[in-house]
CSV table of C-alpha atoms in Angstrom, one decimal:
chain,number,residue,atom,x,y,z
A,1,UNK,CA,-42.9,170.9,148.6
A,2,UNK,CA,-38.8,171.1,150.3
A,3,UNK,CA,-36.4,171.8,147.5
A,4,UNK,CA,-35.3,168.2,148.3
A,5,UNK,CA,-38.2,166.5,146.2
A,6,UNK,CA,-38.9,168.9,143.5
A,7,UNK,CA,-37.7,167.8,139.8
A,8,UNK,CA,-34.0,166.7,139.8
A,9,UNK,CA,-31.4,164.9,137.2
A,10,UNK,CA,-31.6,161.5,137.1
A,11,UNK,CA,-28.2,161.2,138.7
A,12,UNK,CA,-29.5,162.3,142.1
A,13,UNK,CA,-33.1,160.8,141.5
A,14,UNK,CA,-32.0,157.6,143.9
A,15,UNK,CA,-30.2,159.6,146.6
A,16,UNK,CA,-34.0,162.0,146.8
A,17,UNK,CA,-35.7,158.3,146.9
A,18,UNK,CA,-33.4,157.6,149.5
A,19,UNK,CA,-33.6,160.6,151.9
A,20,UNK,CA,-37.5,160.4,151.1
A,21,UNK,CA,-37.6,156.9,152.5
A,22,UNK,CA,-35.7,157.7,155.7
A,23,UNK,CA,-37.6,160.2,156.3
A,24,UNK,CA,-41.2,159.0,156.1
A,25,UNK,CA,-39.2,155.6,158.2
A,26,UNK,CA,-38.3,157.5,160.8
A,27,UNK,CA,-40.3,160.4,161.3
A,28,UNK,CA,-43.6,158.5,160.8
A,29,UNK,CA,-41.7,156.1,163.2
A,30,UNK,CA,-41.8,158.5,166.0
A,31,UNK,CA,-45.3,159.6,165.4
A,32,UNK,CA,-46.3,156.7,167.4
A,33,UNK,CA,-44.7,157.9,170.9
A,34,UNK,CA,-46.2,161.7,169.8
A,35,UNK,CA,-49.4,160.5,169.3
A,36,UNK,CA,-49.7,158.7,172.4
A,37,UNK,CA,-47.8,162.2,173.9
A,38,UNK,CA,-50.9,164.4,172.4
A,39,UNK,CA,-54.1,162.4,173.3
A,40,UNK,CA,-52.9,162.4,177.0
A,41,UNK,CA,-55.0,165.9,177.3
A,42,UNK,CA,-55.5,166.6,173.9
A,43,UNK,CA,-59.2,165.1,171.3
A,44,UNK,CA,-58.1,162.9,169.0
A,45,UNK,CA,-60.8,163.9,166.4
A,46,UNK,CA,-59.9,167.7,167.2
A,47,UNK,CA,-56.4,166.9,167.1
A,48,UNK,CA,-56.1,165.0,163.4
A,49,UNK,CA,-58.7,167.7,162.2
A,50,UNK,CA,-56.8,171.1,163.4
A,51,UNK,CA,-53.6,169.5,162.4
A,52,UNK,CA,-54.3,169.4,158.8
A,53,UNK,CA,-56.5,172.2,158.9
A,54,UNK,CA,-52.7,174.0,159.7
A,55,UNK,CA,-51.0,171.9,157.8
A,56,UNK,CA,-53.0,172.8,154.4
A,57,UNK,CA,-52.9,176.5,155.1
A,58,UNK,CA,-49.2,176.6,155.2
A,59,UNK,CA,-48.6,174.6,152.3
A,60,UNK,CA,-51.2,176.7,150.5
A,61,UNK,CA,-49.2,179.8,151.4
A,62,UNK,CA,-45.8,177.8,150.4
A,63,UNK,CA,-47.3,177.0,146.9
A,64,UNK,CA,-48.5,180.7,146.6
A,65,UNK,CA,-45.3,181.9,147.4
A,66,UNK,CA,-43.7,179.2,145.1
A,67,UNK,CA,-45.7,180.6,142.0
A,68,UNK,CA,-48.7,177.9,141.7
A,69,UNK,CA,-51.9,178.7,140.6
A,70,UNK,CA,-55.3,177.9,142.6
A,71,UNK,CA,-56.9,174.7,141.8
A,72,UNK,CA,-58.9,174.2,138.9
A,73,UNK,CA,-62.3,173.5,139.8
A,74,UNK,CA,-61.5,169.7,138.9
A,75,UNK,CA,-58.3,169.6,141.1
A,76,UNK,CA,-60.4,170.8,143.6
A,77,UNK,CA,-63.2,168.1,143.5
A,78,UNK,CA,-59.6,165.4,143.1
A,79,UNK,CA,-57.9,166.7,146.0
A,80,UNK,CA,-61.4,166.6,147.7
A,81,UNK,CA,-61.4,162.8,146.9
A,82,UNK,CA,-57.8,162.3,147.9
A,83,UNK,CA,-57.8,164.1,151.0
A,84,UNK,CA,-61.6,162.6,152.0
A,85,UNK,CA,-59.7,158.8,151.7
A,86,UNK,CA,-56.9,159.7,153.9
A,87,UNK,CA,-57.1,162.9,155.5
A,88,UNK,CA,-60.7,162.1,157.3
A,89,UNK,CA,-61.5,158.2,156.9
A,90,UNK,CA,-58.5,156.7,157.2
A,91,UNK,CA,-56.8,158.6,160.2
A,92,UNK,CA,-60.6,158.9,161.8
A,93,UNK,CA,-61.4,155.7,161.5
A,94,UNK,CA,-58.6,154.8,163.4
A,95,UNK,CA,-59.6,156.9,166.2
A,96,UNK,CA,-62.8,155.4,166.4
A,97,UNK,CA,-61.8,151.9,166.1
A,98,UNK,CA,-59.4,152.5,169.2
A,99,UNK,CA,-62.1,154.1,170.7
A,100,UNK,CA,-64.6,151.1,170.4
A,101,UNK,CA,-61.7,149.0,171.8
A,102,UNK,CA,-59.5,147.5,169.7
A,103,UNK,CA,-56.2,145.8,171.0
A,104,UNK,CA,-53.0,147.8,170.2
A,105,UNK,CA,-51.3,144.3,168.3
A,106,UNK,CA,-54.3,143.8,166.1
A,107,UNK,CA,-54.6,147.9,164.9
A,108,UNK,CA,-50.4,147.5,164.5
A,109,UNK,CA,-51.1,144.5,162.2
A,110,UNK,CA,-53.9,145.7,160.3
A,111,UNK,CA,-52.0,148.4,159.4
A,112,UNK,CA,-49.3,146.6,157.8
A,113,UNK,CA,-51.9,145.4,154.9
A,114,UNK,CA,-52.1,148.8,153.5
A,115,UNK,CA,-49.0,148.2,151.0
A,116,UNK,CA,-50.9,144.5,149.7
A,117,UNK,CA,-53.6,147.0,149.1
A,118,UNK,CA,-51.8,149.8,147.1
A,119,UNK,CA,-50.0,147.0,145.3
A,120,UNK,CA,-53.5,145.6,144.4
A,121,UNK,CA,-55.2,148.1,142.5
A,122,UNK,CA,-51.7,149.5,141.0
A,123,UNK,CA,-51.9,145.9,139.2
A,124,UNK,CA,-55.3,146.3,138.6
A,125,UNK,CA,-54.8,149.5,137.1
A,126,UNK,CA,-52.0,147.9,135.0
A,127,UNK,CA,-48.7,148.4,136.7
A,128,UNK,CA,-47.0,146.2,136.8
A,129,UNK,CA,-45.8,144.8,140.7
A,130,UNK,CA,-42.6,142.6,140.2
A,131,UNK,CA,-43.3,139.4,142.3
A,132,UNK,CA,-40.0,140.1,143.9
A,133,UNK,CA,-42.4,143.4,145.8
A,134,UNK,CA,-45.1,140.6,146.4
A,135,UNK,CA,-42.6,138.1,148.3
A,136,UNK,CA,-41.6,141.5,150.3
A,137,UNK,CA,-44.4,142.5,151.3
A,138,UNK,CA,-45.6,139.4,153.1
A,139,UNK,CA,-42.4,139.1,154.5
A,140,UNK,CA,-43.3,142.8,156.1
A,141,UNK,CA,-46.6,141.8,156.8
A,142,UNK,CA,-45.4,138.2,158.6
A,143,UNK,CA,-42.4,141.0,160.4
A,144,UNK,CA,-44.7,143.3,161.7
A,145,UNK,CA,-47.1,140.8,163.1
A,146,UNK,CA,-44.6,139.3,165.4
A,147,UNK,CA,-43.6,142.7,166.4
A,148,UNK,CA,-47.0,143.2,167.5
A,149,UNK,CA,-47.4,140.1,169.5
A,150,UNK,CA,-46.7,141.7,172.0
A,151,UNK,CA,-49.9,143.9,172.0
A,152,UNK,CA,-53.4,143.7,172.6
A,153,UNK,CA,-55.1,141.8,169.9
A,154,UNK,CA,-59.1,142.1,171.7
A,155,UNK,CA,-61.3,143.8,169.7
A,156,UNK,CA,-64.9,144.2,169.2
A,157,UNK,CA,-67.2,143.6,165.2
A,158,UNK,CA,-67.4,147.0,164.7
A,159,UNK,CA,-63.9,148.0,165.8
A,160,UNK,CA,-62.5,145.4,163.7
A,161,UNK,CA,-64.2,146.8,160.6
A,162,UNK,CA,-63.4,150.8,161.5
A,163,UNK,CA,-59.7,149.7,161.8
A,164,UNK,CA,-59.5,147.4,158.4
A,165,UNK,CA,-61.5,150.1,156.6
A,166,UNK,CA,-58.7,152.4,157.3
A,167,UNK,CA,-55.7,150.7,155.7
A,168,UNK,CA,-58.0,150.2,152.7
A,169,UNK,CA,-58.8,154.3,152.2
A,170,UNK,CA,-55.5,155.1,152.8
A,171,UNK,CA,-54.5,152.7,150.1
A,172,UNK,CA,-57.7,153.8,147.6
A,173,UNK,CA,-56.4,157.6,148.4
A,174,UNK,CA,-53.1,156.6,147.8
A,175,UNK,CA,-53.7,155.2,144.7
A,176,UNK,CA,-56.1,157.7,143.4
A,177,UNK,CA,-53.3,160.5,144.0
A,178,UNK,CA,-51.0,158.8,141.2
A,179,UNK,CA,-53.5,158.7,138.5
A,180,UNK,CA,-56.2,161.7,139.3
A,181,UNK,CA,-55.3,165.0,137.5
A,182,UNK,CA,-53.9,167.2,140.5
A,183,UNK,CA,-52.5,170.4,140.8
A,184,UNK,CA,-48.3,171.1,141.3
A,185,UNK,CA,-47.3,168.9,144.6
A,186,UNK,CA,-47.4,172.0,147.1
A,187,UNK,CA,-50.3,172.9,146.0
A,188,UNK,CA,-52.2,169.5,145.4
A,189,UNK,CA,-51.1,168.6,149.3
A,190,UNK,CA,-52.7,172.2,150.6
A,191,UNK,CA,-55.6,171.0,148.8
A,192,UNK,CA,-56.3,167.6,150.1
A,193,UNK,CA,-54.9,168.7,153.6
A,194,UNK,CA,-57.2,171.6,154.0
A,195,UNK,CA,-59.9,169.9,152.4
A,196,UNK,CA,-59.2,166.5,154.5
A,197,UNK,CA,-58.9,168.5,157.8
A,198,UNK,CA,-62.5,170.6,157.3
A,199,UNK,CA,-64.6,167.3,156.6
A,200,UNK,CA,-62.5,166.3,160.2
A,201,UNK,CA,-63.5,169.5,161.9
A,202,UNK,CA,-67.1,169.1,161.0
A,203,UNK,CA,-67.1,165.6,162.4
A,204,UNK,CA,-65.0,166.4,165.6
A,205,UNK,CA,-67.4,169.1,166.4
A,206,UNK,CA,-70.4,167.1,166.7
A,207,UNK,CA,-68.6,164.9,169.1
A,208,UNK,CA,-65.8,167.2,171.3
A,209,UNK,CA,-66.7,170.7,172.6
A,210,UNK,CA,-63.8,173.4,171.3
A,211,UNK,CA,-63.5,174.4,174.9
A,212,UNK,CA,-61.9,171.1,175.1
A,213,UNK,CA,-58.7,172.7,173.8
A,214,UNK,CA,-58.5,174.8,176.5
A,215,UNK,CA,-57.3,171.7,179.0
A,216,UNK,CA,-54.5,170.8,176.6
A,217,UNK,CA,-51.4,170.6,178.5
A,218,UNK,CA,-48.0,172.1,177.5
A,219,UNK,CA,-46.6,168.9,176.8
A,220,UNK,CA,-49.6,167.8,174.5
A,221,UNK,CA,-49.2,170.8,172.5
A,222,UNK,CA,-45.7,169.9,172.0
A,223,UNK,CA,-46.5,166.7,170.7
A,224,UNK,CA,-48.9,168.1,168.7
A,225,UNK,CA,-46.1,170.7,167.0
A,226,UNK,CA,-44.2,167.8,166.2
A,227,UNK,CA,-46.9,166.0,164.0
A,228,UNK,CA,-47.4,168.8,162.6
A,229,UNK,CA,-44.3,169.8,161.6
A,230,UNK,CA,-42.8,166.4,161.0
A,231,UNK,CA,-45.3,163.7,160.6
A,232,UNK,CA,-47.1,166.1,158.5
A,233,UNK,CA,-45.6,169.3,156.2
A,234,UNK,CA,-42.2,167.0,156.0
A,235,UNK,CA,-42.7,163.4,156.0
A,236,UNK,CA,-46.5,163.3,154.5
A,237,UNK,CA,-44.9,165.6,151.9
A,238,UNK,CA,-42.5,163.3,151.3
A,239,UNK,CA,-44.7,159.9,151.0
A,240,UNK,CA,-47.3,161.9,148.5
A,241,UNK,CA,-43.5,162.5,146.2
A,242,UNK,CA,-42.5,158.8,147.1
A,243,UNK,CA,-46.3,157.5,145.7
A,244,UNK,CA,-45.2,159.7,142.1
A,245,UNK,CA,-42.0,158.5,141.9
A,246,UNK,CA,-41.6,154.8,142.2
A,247,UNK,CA,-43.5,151.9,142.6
A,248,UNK,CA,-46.7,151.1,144.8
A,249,UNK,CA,-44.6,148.7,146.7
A,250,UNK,CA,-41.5,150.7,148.2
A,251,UNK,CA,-43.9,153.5,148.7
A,252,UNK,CA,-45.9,151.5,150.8
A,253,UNK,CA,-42.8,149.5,152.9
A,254,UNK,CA,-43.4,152.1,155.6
A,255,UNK,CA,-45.9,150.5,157.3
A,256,UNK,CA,-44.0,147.7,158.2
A,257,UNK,CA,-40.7,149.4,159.1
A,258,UNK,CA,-42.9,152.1,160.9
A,259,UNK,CA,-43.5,149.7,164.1
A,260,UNK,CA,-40.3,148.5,164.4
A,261,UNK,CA,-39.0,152.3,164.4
A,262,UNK,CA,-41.4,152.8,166.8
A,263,UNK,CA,-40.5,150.2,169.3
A,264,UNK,CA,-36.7,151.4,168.9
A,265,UNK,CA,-37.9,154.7,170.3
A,266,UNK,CA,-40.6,153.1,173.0
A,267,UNK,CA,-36.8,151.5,174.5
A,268,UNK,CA,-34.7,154.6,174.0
A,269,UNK,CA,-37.4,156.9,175.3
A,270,UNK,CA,-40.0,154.9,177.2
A,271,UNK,CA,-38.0,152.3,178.9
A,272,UNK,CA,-39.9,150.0,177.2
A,273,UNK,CA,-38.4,146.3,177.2
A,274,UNK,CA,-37.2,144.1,174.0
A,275,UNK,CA,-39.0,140.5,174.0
A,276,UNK,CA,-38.0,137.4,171.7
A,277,UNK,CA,-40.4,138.2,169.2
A,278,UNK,CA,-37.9,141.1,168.0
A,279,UNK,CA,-35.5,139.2,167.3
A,280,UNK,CA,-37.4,137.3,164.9
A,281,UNK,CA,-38.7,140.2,162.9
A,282,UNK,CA,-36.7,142.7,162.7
A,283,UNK,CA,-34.5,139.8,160.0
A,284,UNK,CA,-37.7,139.8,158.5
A,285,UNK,CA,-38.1,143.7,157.7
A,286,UNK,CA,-34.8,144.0,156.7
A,287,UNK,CA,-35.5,141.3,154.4
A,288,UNK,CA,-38.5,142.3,152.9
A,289,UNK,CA,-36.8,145.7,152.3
A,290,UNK,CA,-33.8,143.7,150.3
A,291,UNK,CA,-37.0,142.3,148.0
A,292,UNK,CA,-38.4,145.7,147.4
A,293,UNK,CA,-35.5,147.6,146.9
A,294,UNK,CA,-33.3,144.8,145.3
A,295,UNK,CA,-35.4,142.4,143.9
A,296,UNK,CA,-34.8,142.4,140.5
A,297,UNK,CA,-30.4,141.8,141.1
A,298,UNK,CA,-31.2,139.4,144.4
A,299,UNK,CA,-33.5,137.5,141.8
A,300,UNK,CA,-30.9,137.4,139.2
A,301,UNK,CA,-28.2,136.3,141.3
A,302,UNK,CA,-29.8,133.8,142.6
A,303,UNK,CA,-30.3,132.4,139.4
A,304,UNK,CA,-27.1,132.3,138.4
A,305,UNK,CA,-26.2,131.0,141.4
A,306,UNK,CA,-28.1,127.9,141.4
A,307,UNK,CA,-27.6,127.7,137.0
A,308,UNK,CA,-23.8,127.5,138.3
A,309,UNK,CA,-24.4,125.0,141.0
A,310,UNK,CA,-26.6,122.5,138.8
A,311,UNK,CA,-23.8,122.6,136.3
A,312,UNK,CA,-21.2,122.1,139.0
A,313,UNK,CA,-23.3,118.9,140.0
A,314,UNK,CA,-23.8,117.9,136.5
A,315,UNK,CA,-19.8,117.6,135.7
């Protein structure tokens, strides 16, 4: 885990939080345009499942290095768990479901109800989710639909399902890494990468010859890097501290400020063109963020607000 999100005083707990957030925002942001970058020549199955397969042996020799013990025999069959929900289902599934056809908009907006997920069975496990994060969350949701109006929204039965059964392992895996016993954080992410990545491999196999590889343009393997190095070791690393460290809710935001990053770079990068519907959710993001984040002091202001207006009327 990067010195950044190791233990700290509680003076500099918000400003970790903080760079945290950014960094899964943006980086995961980007991951769209690399992704699309990558499966110009490269698998996708091969290219999620070699990815983590990496990503878990370096963080396995960082947490060896760093002075953590192997997995118990019970962290193992956790991290197995963990990395089984979103290491293989939920990124594969998504592979399938785009493969089976599913419109751009509706995979975008399905998504987004990952966070209403997480939220869920944190309540059901007895957290408590300030309805403050519930009003922000829809507002994200409602945000990031209109973003993706502008998308393909065809899909077929089975595609649909595939891509609504990802957002809900991602958010079962999720939620499972806060309460199952795990090992230290480098070590518990080697786990459930490596782990996550082999169940991949075995699965990519039966479906894309290895030799495949061996087309992958220079470009591709760029892209490629970059998820791995980013989207991954730094910005995965920093969601799985984010999920320990505050609530369901804020970890979650990044699915519906991920698309509107992404659209930002689509114009900077692709020359892609801004449409009306931008306009109208991007307030909507930012919004929901101020309920997440603020909630609690927007709440109470606006209490006091309208307590001092009533009596204003009243005299």
């Amino acid at each position: 885990m990067p010195a950044i999100f190791n233990a700290q005083p509680q003076s500099q707990r918000s400003w970790a939080v903080a760079m945290a957030l950014l960094l899964v925002y943006v980086v995961w942001g980007t991951t769209y345009f690399a992704i699309g970058i990558a499966l110009q020549s490269m698998p996708p199955l091969l290219m999620n499942a070699i990815r983590f397969l990496c990503a878990g042996g370096v963080m396995l020799l960082v947490a060896l290095w760093q002075g953590h013990a192997l997995p118990t025999r019970e962290q193992w069959r956790n991290s197995a768990l963990v990395g089984g929900l979103m290491v293989f289902l939920a990124m594969n599934l998504i592979g399938f479901a785009q493969k089976l056809g599913i419109g751009s908009g509706l995979m975008a907006t399905v998504v987004t109800t990952m966070p209403m997920w997480l939220a869920l069975w944190s309540r059901w496990g007895g957290e408590r989710v300030p309805f403050t994060s519930w009003i922000g969350l829809a507002l994200g949701v409602v945000g990031a639909l209109l973003l993706a109006m502008e998308g393909d929204f065809s899909a077929t039965w089975l595609g649909a399902a595939l891509a609504f059964g990802a957002p809900l392992c991602w958010s079962i895996g999720s939620y499972a890494s806060r309460k199952l016993a795990l090992p230290a954080p480098a070590m518990a992410s080697a786990a459930q990468w490596f782990v996550g990545g082999a169940m991949g491999l075995v699965v990519a196999l039966w479906f894309e010859p290895l030799s495949a590889l061996g087309q992958v343009s220079a470009k591709s393997w760029a892209a490629w890097v970059y998820l791995l190095v980013f989207g991954t070791l730094v910005a995965l690393n920093a969601y799985l501290w984010l999920l320990q460290n505050t609530s369901a809710a804020l970890a979650g935001s990044y699915s519906f400020v991920n698309p509107a990053v992404a659209l930002l770079v689509g114009v900077a990068m692709g020359g892609e063109l801004l449409t009306g519907w931008v306009f109208a959710a991007l307030p909507l993001i930012a919004a929901a963020l101020v309920f997440i984040l603020y909630g609690k002091p927007v709440l109470a202001w606006w209490v006091v607000r309208r307590t001092a207006l009533m009596g204003f009327r009243a005299g």
